[in-house]
Amino acid sequence: RDRGFAIAFITHLVALMGLALSFGPVAWIHATDTSSDSNENGNDYHSQQEGDTTSDISDAAPKDFWYVAFTTALVVSPVLSFLALTVMSRNAIMLIKASLWVSVVLNGVAAALLFATAQPVGGTIFAIFGVFLIWYARCVQKRIPYAAANLTTAITILQNNLGIVLIALASMVGLLGYSFLWRRALFGTLSLDVMQEITINSDSPSQEQSALSLVGGFVGFLFVLSFHWTHQVTAQCRDDMVMRNDFFHQKYLTLVPRIIESQVIKNVVRSTVSGVVGTFWFFPTEASSFCSTAVVHSFIRSTTYSLGSICFGSLIVALLHALHRSLHIAQRNGGILRCIVHCILAYIEALVQYFNKWTYIYVGLYGYSYIDAGKRVANLFKIRGWQTIIADNLVNRLLGITSLTIGLLTGLCALFAAFVIEESVSTQGLIGIGFVVGFFVGLLFSGVFMGLLSSAVDAIIVCYAEAPNELHDSHPAIAQKMHLTWSEAWGNLSGPVVLGLGGGLGVV
């Protein structure tokens, strides 16, 4: 399906590899030599201070500390993630209710703090959100059992097909490898003479500076598009960011991208999960082991037959995100029109992302092309839009809080390990570093589990909307539970609904 987009994606990866191998090494060596010369010519006192700081950091974090901190986090976070699956499976309704009221409490605390610090505008906004969330929590009480039934079914599917977790972890390794390749290719390509031009420094006319040429700017945009096509990253640059050669060499390339979401690779995993859910729904015997037939076949379909459809949708989001980031940079030069367009484009991007995640479910379940899958999604929301949005929102709220909790608990465990090391080597400052290491490792691993559950819940919502009778034949107990909760929840529904859109809010 949509094979042209699959060919384009693979071709761009091959081209990126060629650029990295051809131009990356020489440019990297040149940059390293330039950096070394700059350090050698610096002030002696400043160099001495840097040396002392480096020595202090080295002393503050010995190798044993890093080994213990990472080992503790890598052991604790999967254990807590598996434990969370069990706890959520047995207490889904109670936890979903608690997650709703936690959001209310957090808004109330934020409002109280802002009022206490003489910031009435911010406090009023949070207070309004808190009141609205109280109303929302009361309105969706009857819908919670159905959302809980979806969640427990998703947990059952994940526990029976844990091979999906290996695929998700492997995709993270692939993302890191691509990031390294992309950085080398960008560094080397933009160092070519044709990518640069000499301009006069406006502050000092006697001095010249190197800047990107028109060709270099276009090639740089293509690299950004490539990155967002394969990843979607969050990286805040400095306020004085300008499109200069040293921007790419000194600022952009030195950022370690914090991978929040991915596009193609993430959507391959989402499509794979949908295929496993579909197999569990229609052919349960093929989805009942660690690396079941459902896991293997779904992954193969997602990376071959449906790859073009996944690349198609991912390219749309990547284009929107690249334009969004470009407008964000341009907005710093002023202009209310740019600000308005920036906000509109950000909201459109969030809507497309939300729509796309349902599209990939149809791609994974039925092998539709991207356009055909989009039509089915539009029909789903036309018929059962309220039900779909609320069930998805309730579960994802709980999964987000669970992932954050696991990160905090893992951080505390790593903090304790760091405390032991700190006492044994008589070095100060390790406790805080240990907590940070544990928190982010825990957030990473729990995010994998919770992300898989979120994809599975969405696929279950679609399957129950498309084929409820088939579930009665394959899993009668689950079908009966979902039927009862569905009947209780959707007898009558009206009024506005708030849904999360990539960090923002939309009222439908």
Short mmCIF file of C-alpha atoms in Angstrom, two decimals, residues 60-378:
data_model
loop_
_atom_site.label_atom_id
_atom_site.label_comp_id
_atom_site.label_asym_id
_atom_site.label_seq_id
_atom_site.Cartn_x
_atom_site.Cartn_y
_atom_site.Cartn_z
CA ALA A 60 31.87 13.41 42.11
CA ALA A 61 30.69 10.63 39.82
CA PRO A 62 33.04 7.60 39.87
CA LYS A 63 32.49 4.68 37.55
CA ASP A 64 31.04 2.53 40.32
CA PHE A 65 28.34 5.13 40.85
CA TRP A 66 27.21 5.13 37.20
CA TYR A 67 27.23 1.34 37.14
CA VAL A 68 25.14 1.05 40.31
CA ALA A 69 22.73 3.87 39.37
CA PHE A 70 21.98 2.55 35.88
CA THR A 71 21.84 -1.08 37.00
CA THR A 72 19.42 -0.20 39.79
CA ALA A 73 17.21 1.78 37.42
CA LEU A 74 17.30 -0.89 34.69
CA VAL A 75 16.27 -3.57 37.17
CA VAL A 76 13.67 -1.59 39.11
CA SER A 77 11.83 0.10 36.23
CA PRO A 78 10.77 -3.12 34.40
CA VAL A 79 9.75 -4.71 37.72
CA LEU A 80 7.62 -1.69 38.61
CA SER A 81 6.14 -1.63 35.10
CA PHE A 82 5.06 -5.29 35.34
CA LEU A 83 3.73 -4.66 38.83
CA ALA A 84 1.76 -1.68 37.53
CA LEU A 85 0.11 -3.91 34.92
CA THR A 86 -1.11 -6.24 37.67
CA VAL A 87 -2.31 -3.41 39.90
CA MET A 88 -4.15 -1.68 37.06
CA SER A 89 -5.74 -4.92 35.94
CA ARG A 90 -7.20 -5.57 39.39
CA ASN A 91 -8.15 -1.99 40.28
CA ALA A 92 -8.83 -0.32 36.94
CA ILE A 93 -12.06 1.46 37.89
CA MET A 94 -10.69 2.84 41.15
CA LEU A 95 -7.46 4.03 39.54
CA ILE A 96 -9.22 5.78 36.67
CA LYS A 97 -11.43 7.62 39.16
CA ALA A 98 -8.39 8.53 41.23
CA SER A 99 -6.56 9.87 38.15
CA LEU A 100 -9.45 12.22 37.46
CA TRP A 101 -9.40 13.67 40.97
CA VAL A 102 -5.61 13.89 40.99
CA SER A 103 -5.91 16.26 38.03
CA VAL A 104 -8.44 18.33 39.99
CA VAL A 105 -6.16 18.47 43.03
CA LEU A 106 -3.12 19.48 40.97
CA ASN A 107 -5.06 22.33 39.37
CA GLY A 108 -6.26 23.43 42.80
CA VAL A 109 -2.74 23.39 44.23
CA ALA A 110 -1.40 25.34 41.25
CA ALA A 111 -4.19 27.93 41.62
CA ALA A 112 -3.52 28.31 45.38
CA LEU A 113 0.22 28.76 44.83
CA LEU A 114 -0.30 31.38 42.14
CA PHE A 115 -2.77 33.32 44.26
CA ALA A 116 -0.35 33.12 47.20
CA THR A 117 2.46 34.56 45.07
CA ALA A 118 0.31 37.50 43.87
CA GLN A 119 -0.34 36.11 40.37
CA PRO A 120 -4.15 36.33 40.18
CA VAL A 121 -4.43 35.84 36.40
CA GLY A 122 -2.64 32.49 36.42
CA GLY A 123 -4.43 31.45 39.59
CA THR A 124 -7.81 32.24 38.05
CA ILE A 125 -7.02 30.21 34.94
CA PHE A 126 -6.04 27.15 36.97
CA ALA A 127 -9.09 27.59 39.20
CA ILE A 128 -11.36 27.64 36.14
CA PHE A 129 -9.71 24.50 34.81
CA GLY A 130 -10.15 22.87 38.22
CA VAL A 131 -13.86 23.66 38.25
CA PHE A 132 -14.24 22.40 34.71
CA LEU A 133 -12.41 19.16 35.57
CA ILE A 134 -14.74 18.63 38.56
CA TRP A 135 -17.71 18.96 36.22
CA TYR A 136 -16.02 16.63 33.71
CA ALA A 137 -15.21 14.04 36.40
CA ARG A 138 -18.84 13.98 37.55
CA CYS A 139 -20.17 13.71 33.97
CA VAL A 140 -18.01 10.71 33.00
CA GLN A 141 -18.57 8.58 36.11
CA LYS A 142 -20.82 6.15 34.23
CA ARG A 143 -18.28 5.85 31.40
CA ILE A 144 -15.43 4.77 33.66
CA PRO A 145 -16.37 1.04 33.82
CA TYR A 146 -16.30 0.79 30.02
CA ALA A 147 -12.89 2.51 29.87
CA ALA A 148 -11.68 0.16 32.63
CA ALA A 149 -12.92 -2.85 30.63
CA ASN A 150 -10.91 -1.64 27.64
CA LEU A 151 -7.83 -1.20 29.83
CA THR A 152 -8.02 -4.64 31.46
CA THR A 153 -8.48 -6.26 28.05
CA ALA A 154 -5.43 -4.39 26.73
CA ILE A 155 -3.38 -5.55 29.73
CA THR A 156 -4.44 -9.15 29.06
CA ILE A 157 -3.33 -8.86 25.43
CA LEU A 158 0.02 -7.32 26.38
CA GLN A 159 0.72 -9.93 29.08
CA ASN A 160 -0.05 -12.73 26.61
CA ASN A 161 2.15 -11.22 23.87
CA LEU A 162 5.12 -9.67 25.63
CA GLY A 163 7.20 -9.94 22.48
CA ILE A 164 5.68 -6.57 21.54
CA VAL A 165 7.81 -5.02 24.29
CA LEU A 166 10.98 -6.29 22.59
CA ILE A 167 9.88 -4.68 19.32
CA ALA A 168 9.26 -1.37 21.10
CA LEU A 169 12.68 -1.47 22.81
CA ALA A 170 14.37 -2.37 19.51
CA SER A 171 12.68 0.64 17.90
CA MET A 172 14.26 2.88 20.56
CA VAL A 173 17.70 1.52 19.66
CA GLY A 174 16.91 2.24 16.02
CA LEU A 175 15.96 5.82 16.89
CA LEU A 176 19.25 6.40 18.69
CA GLY A 177 21.21 4.96 15.75
CA TYR A 178 19.36 7.20 13.32
CA SER A 179 20.03 10.25 15.52
CA PHE A 180 23.78 9.60 15.42
CA LEU A 181 23.73 9.06 11.65
CA TRP A 182 21.66 12.20 11.06
CA ARG A 183 23.98 14.41 13.11
CA ARG A 184 27.07 13.28 11.20
CA ALA A 185 25.34 13.74 7.83
CA LEU A 186 24.09 17.23 8.70
CA PHE A 187 27.45 18.30 10.13
CA GLY A 188 29.36 17.13 7.08
CA THR A 189 26.95 18.36 4.40
CA LEU A 190 26.58 21.90 5.76
CA SER A 191 30.37 22.21 6.01
CA LEU A 192 30.69 22.10 2.22
CA ASP A 193 31.67 25.35 0.52
CA VAL A 194 28.54 25.43 -1.63
CA MET A 195 26.41 25.50 1.53
CA GLN A 196 28.04 28.67 2.86
CA GLU A 197 28.50 32.29 1.86
CA ILE A 198 30.57 35.12 3.25
CA THR A 199 28.67 38.10 4.66
CA ILE A 200 29.71 41.37 6.31
CA ASN A 201 29.20 41.64 10.05
CA SER A 202 26.73 44.51 10.60
CA ASP A 203 28.21 45.30 14.03
CA SER A 204 31.76 45.38 12.71
CA PRO A 205 31.95 46.08 8.92
CA SER A 206 35.64 45.23 8.82
CA GLN A 207 34.90 41.65 9.87
CA GLU A 208 33.41 38.91 7.73
CA GLN A 209 31.32 36.00 8.90
CA SER A 210 30.22 32.75 7.36
CA ALA A 211 26.50 32.13 6.92
CA LEU A 212 24.36 29.55 5.19
CA SER A 213 23.69 30.20 1.53
CA LEU A 214 20.25 29.82 -0.05
CA VAL A 215 21.17 26.27 -1.03
CA GLY A 216 22.46 25.58 2.47
CA GLY A 217 19.25 26.87 4.03
CA PHE A 218 17.13 24.65 1.79
CA VAL A 219 19.28 21.59 2.49
CA GLY A 220 19.11 22.37 6.21
CA PHE A 221 15.31 22.43 6.01
CA LEU A 222 15.36 19.04 4.27
CA PHE A 223 17.48 17.66 7.10
CA VAL A 224 15.02 19.02 9.65
CA LEU A 225 12.16 17.45 7.69
CA SER A 226 14.04 14.14 7.59
CA PHE A 227 14.56 14.25 11.33
CA HIS A 228 10.91 14.95 12.06
CA TRP A 229 9.82 12.32 9.56
CA THR A 230 11.69 9.70 11.54
CA HIS A 231 11.52 11.39 14.93
CA GLN A 232 9.59 14.11 16.55
CA VAL A 233 11.86 15.83 19.03
CA THR A 234 11.65 18.58 21.58
CA ALA A 235 14.71 20.76 21.62
CA GLN A 236 14.64 24.34 22.85
CA CYS A 237 17.28 26.57 21.29
CA ARG A 238 18.54 29.85 22.67
CA ASP A 239 16.60 33.07 22.21
CA ASP A 240 19.33 34.59 20.05
CA MET A 241 19.19 31.69 17.56
CA VAL A 242 20.07 32.75 14.02
CA MET A 243 20.54 30.74 10.83
CA ARG A 244 24.31 30.95 10.79
CA ASN A 245 26.96 28.36 10.10
CA ASP A 246 28.08 28.28 13.76
CA PHE A 247 24.46 27.67 14.78
CA PHE A 248 24.57 24.24 13.12
CA HIS A 249 28.12 23.55 14.26
CA GLN A 250 27.93 24.73 17.85
CA LYS A 251 24.28 24.73 18.94
CA TYR A 252 22.12 22.42 16.90
CA LEU A 253 24.62 19.59 16.63
CA THR A 254 25.48 19.68 20.32
CA LEU A 255 21.88 19.18 21.38
CA VAL A 256 21.11 15.69 22.60
CA PRO A 257 17.57 15.27 21.24
CA ARG A 258 15.05 14.22 23.83
CA ILE A 259 12.93 11.82 21.84
CA ILE A 260 9.36 12.44 22.90
CA GLU A 261 7.64 10.78 20.04
CA SER A 262 8.70 9.23 16.78
CA GLN A 263 6.89 9.22 13.51
CA VAL A 264 7.64 6.30 11.19
CA ILE A 265 9.22 4.00 13.79
CA LYS A 266 6.65 4.78 16.47
CA ASN A 267 3.81 4.29 14.02
CA VAL A 268 5.24 0.93 12.93
CA VAL A 269 4.98 -0.15 16.56
CA ARG A 270 1.41 1.21 16.83
CA SER A 271 0.41 -0.64 13.67
CA THR A 272 2.02 -3.82 15.00
CA VAL A 273 0.10 -3.57 18.28
CA SER A 274 -3.14 -3.08 16.34
CA GLY A 275 -2.44 -6.21 14.34
CA VAL A 276 -1.86 -8.21 17.52
CA VAL A 277 -5.13 -6.91 19.01
CA GLY A 278 -6.95 -7.86 15.81
CA THR A 279 -5.54 -11.37 15.91
CA PHE A 280 -6.51 -11.69 19.60
CA TRP A 281 -10.00 -10.53 18.64
CA PHE A 282 -10.59 -12.84 15.69
CA PHE A 283 -8.05 -15.70 16.07
CA PRO A 284 -7.20 -15.91 19.80
CA THR A 285 -5.08 -19.08 19.59
CA GLU A 286 -2.51 -17.21 17.46
CA ALA A 287 -2.06 -14.44 20.06
CA SER A 288 -1.37 -16.31 23.28
CA SER A 289 2.42 -16.61 23.71
CA PHE A 290 5.52 -14.44 24.24
CA CYS A 291 6.57 -14.15 20.59
CA SER A 292 3.31 -15.38 19.16
CA THR A 293 2.42 -15.71 15.51
CA ALA A 294 0.38 -12.54 15.90
CA VAL A 295 3.42 -10.52 17.05
CA VAL A 296 5.72 -11.76 14.29
CA HIS A 297 3.22 -11.51 11.44
CA SER A 298 1.93 -8.11 12.54
CA PHE A 299 5.45 -6.70 12.68
CA ILE A 300 6.28 -8.09 9.24
CA ARG A 301 3.11 -6.59 7.76
CA SER A 302 3.84 -3.21 9.32
CA THR A 303 7.39 -3.11 7.94
CA THR A 304 6.51 -4.36 4.45
CA TYR A 305 2.93 -4.30 3.20
CA SER A 306 1.77 -1.30 5.27
CA LEU A 307 5.07 0.62 5.44
CA GLY A 308 4.05 3.00 2.65
CA SER A 309 0.82 3.96 4.42
CA ILE A 310 2.72 4.60 7.65
CA CYS A 311 5.31 6.73 5.83
CA PHE A 312 2.52 8.68 4.10
CA GLY A 313 0.84 9.74 7.34
CA SER A 314 4.16 10.35 9.08
CA LEU A 315 5.30 12.68 6.29
CA ILE A 316 2.18 14.84 6.69
CA VAL A 317 2.86 15.31 10.40
CA ALA A 318 6.58 15.88 9.76
CA LEU A 319 5.82 18.66 7.27
CA LEU A 320 3.44 20.33 9.69
CA HIS A 321 5.94 20.06 12.53
CA ALA A 322 8.81 21.44 10.43
CA LEU A 323 6.66 24.41 9.37
CA HIS A 324 5.54 24.88 12.97
CA ARG A 325 9.13 25.03 14.20
CA SER A 326 10.12 27.40 11.39
CA LEU A 327 7.28 29.76 12.29
CA HIS A 328 8.28 29.50 15.94
CA ILE A 329 11.76 30.76 15.01
CA ALA A 330 10.36 33.49 12.74
CA GLN A 331 7.93 34.58 15.47
CA ARG A 332 10.85 35.87 17.52
CA ASN A 333 11.34 38.61 14.95
CA GLY A 334 7.91 40.01 15.89
CA GLY A 335 4.58 40.22 14.11
CA ILE A 336 1.13 39.38 15.37
CA LEU A 337 0.22 37.63 12.10
CA ARG A 338 3.09 35.19 12.50
CA CYS A 339 1.99 34.50 16.06
CA ILE A 340 -1.59 33.75 14.93
CA VAL A 341 -0.45 31.48 12.10
CA HIS A 342 1.93 29.73 14.49
CA CYS A 343 -0.90 28.98 16.95
CA ILE A 344 -3.27 27.79 14.21
CA LEU A 345 -0.61 25.52 12.71
CA ALA A 346 0.21 24.06 16.14
CA TYR A 347 -3.43 23.17 16.68
CA ILE A 348 -3.78 21.69 13.18
CA GLU A 349 -0.68 19.58 13.82
CA ALA A 350 -2.17 18.28 17.09
CA LEU A 351 -5.47 17.44 15.38
CA VAL A 352 -3.70 15.60 12.55
CA GLN A 353 -1.63 13.63 15.06
CA TYR A 354 -4.75 12.64 16.98
CA PHE A 355 -6.53 11.64 13.77
CA ASN A 356 -3.47 9.75 12.51
CA LYS A 357 -3.19 7.52 15.56
CA TRP A 358 -6.62 6.09 14.75
CA THR A 359 -5.74 5.80 11.07
CA TYR A 360 -2.76 3.57 11.87
CA ILE A 361 -5.05 1.28 13.82
CA TYR A 362 -7.07 0.58 10.68
CA VAL A 363 -3.82 0.16 8.75
CA GLY A 364 -2.62 -2.43 11.27
CA LEU A 365 -5.98 -4.20 11.62
CA TYR A 366 -7.10 -4.43 8.01
CA GLY A 367 -4.14 -3.39 5.86
CA TYR A 368 -5.94 -0.39 4.34
CA SER A 369 -4.10 2.32 2.47
CA TYR A 370 -3.67 5.60 4.34
CA ILE A 371 -6.52 7.35 2.50
CA ASP A 372 -8.94 4.43 2.93
CA ALA A 373 -8.03 4.10 6.60
CA GLY A 374 -8.64 7.82 7.06
CA LYS A 375 -12.12 7.47 5.59
CA ARG A 376 -12.89 4.66 8.03
CA VAL A 377 -11.70 6.80 10.94
CA ALA A 378 -13.92 9.65 9.81
#
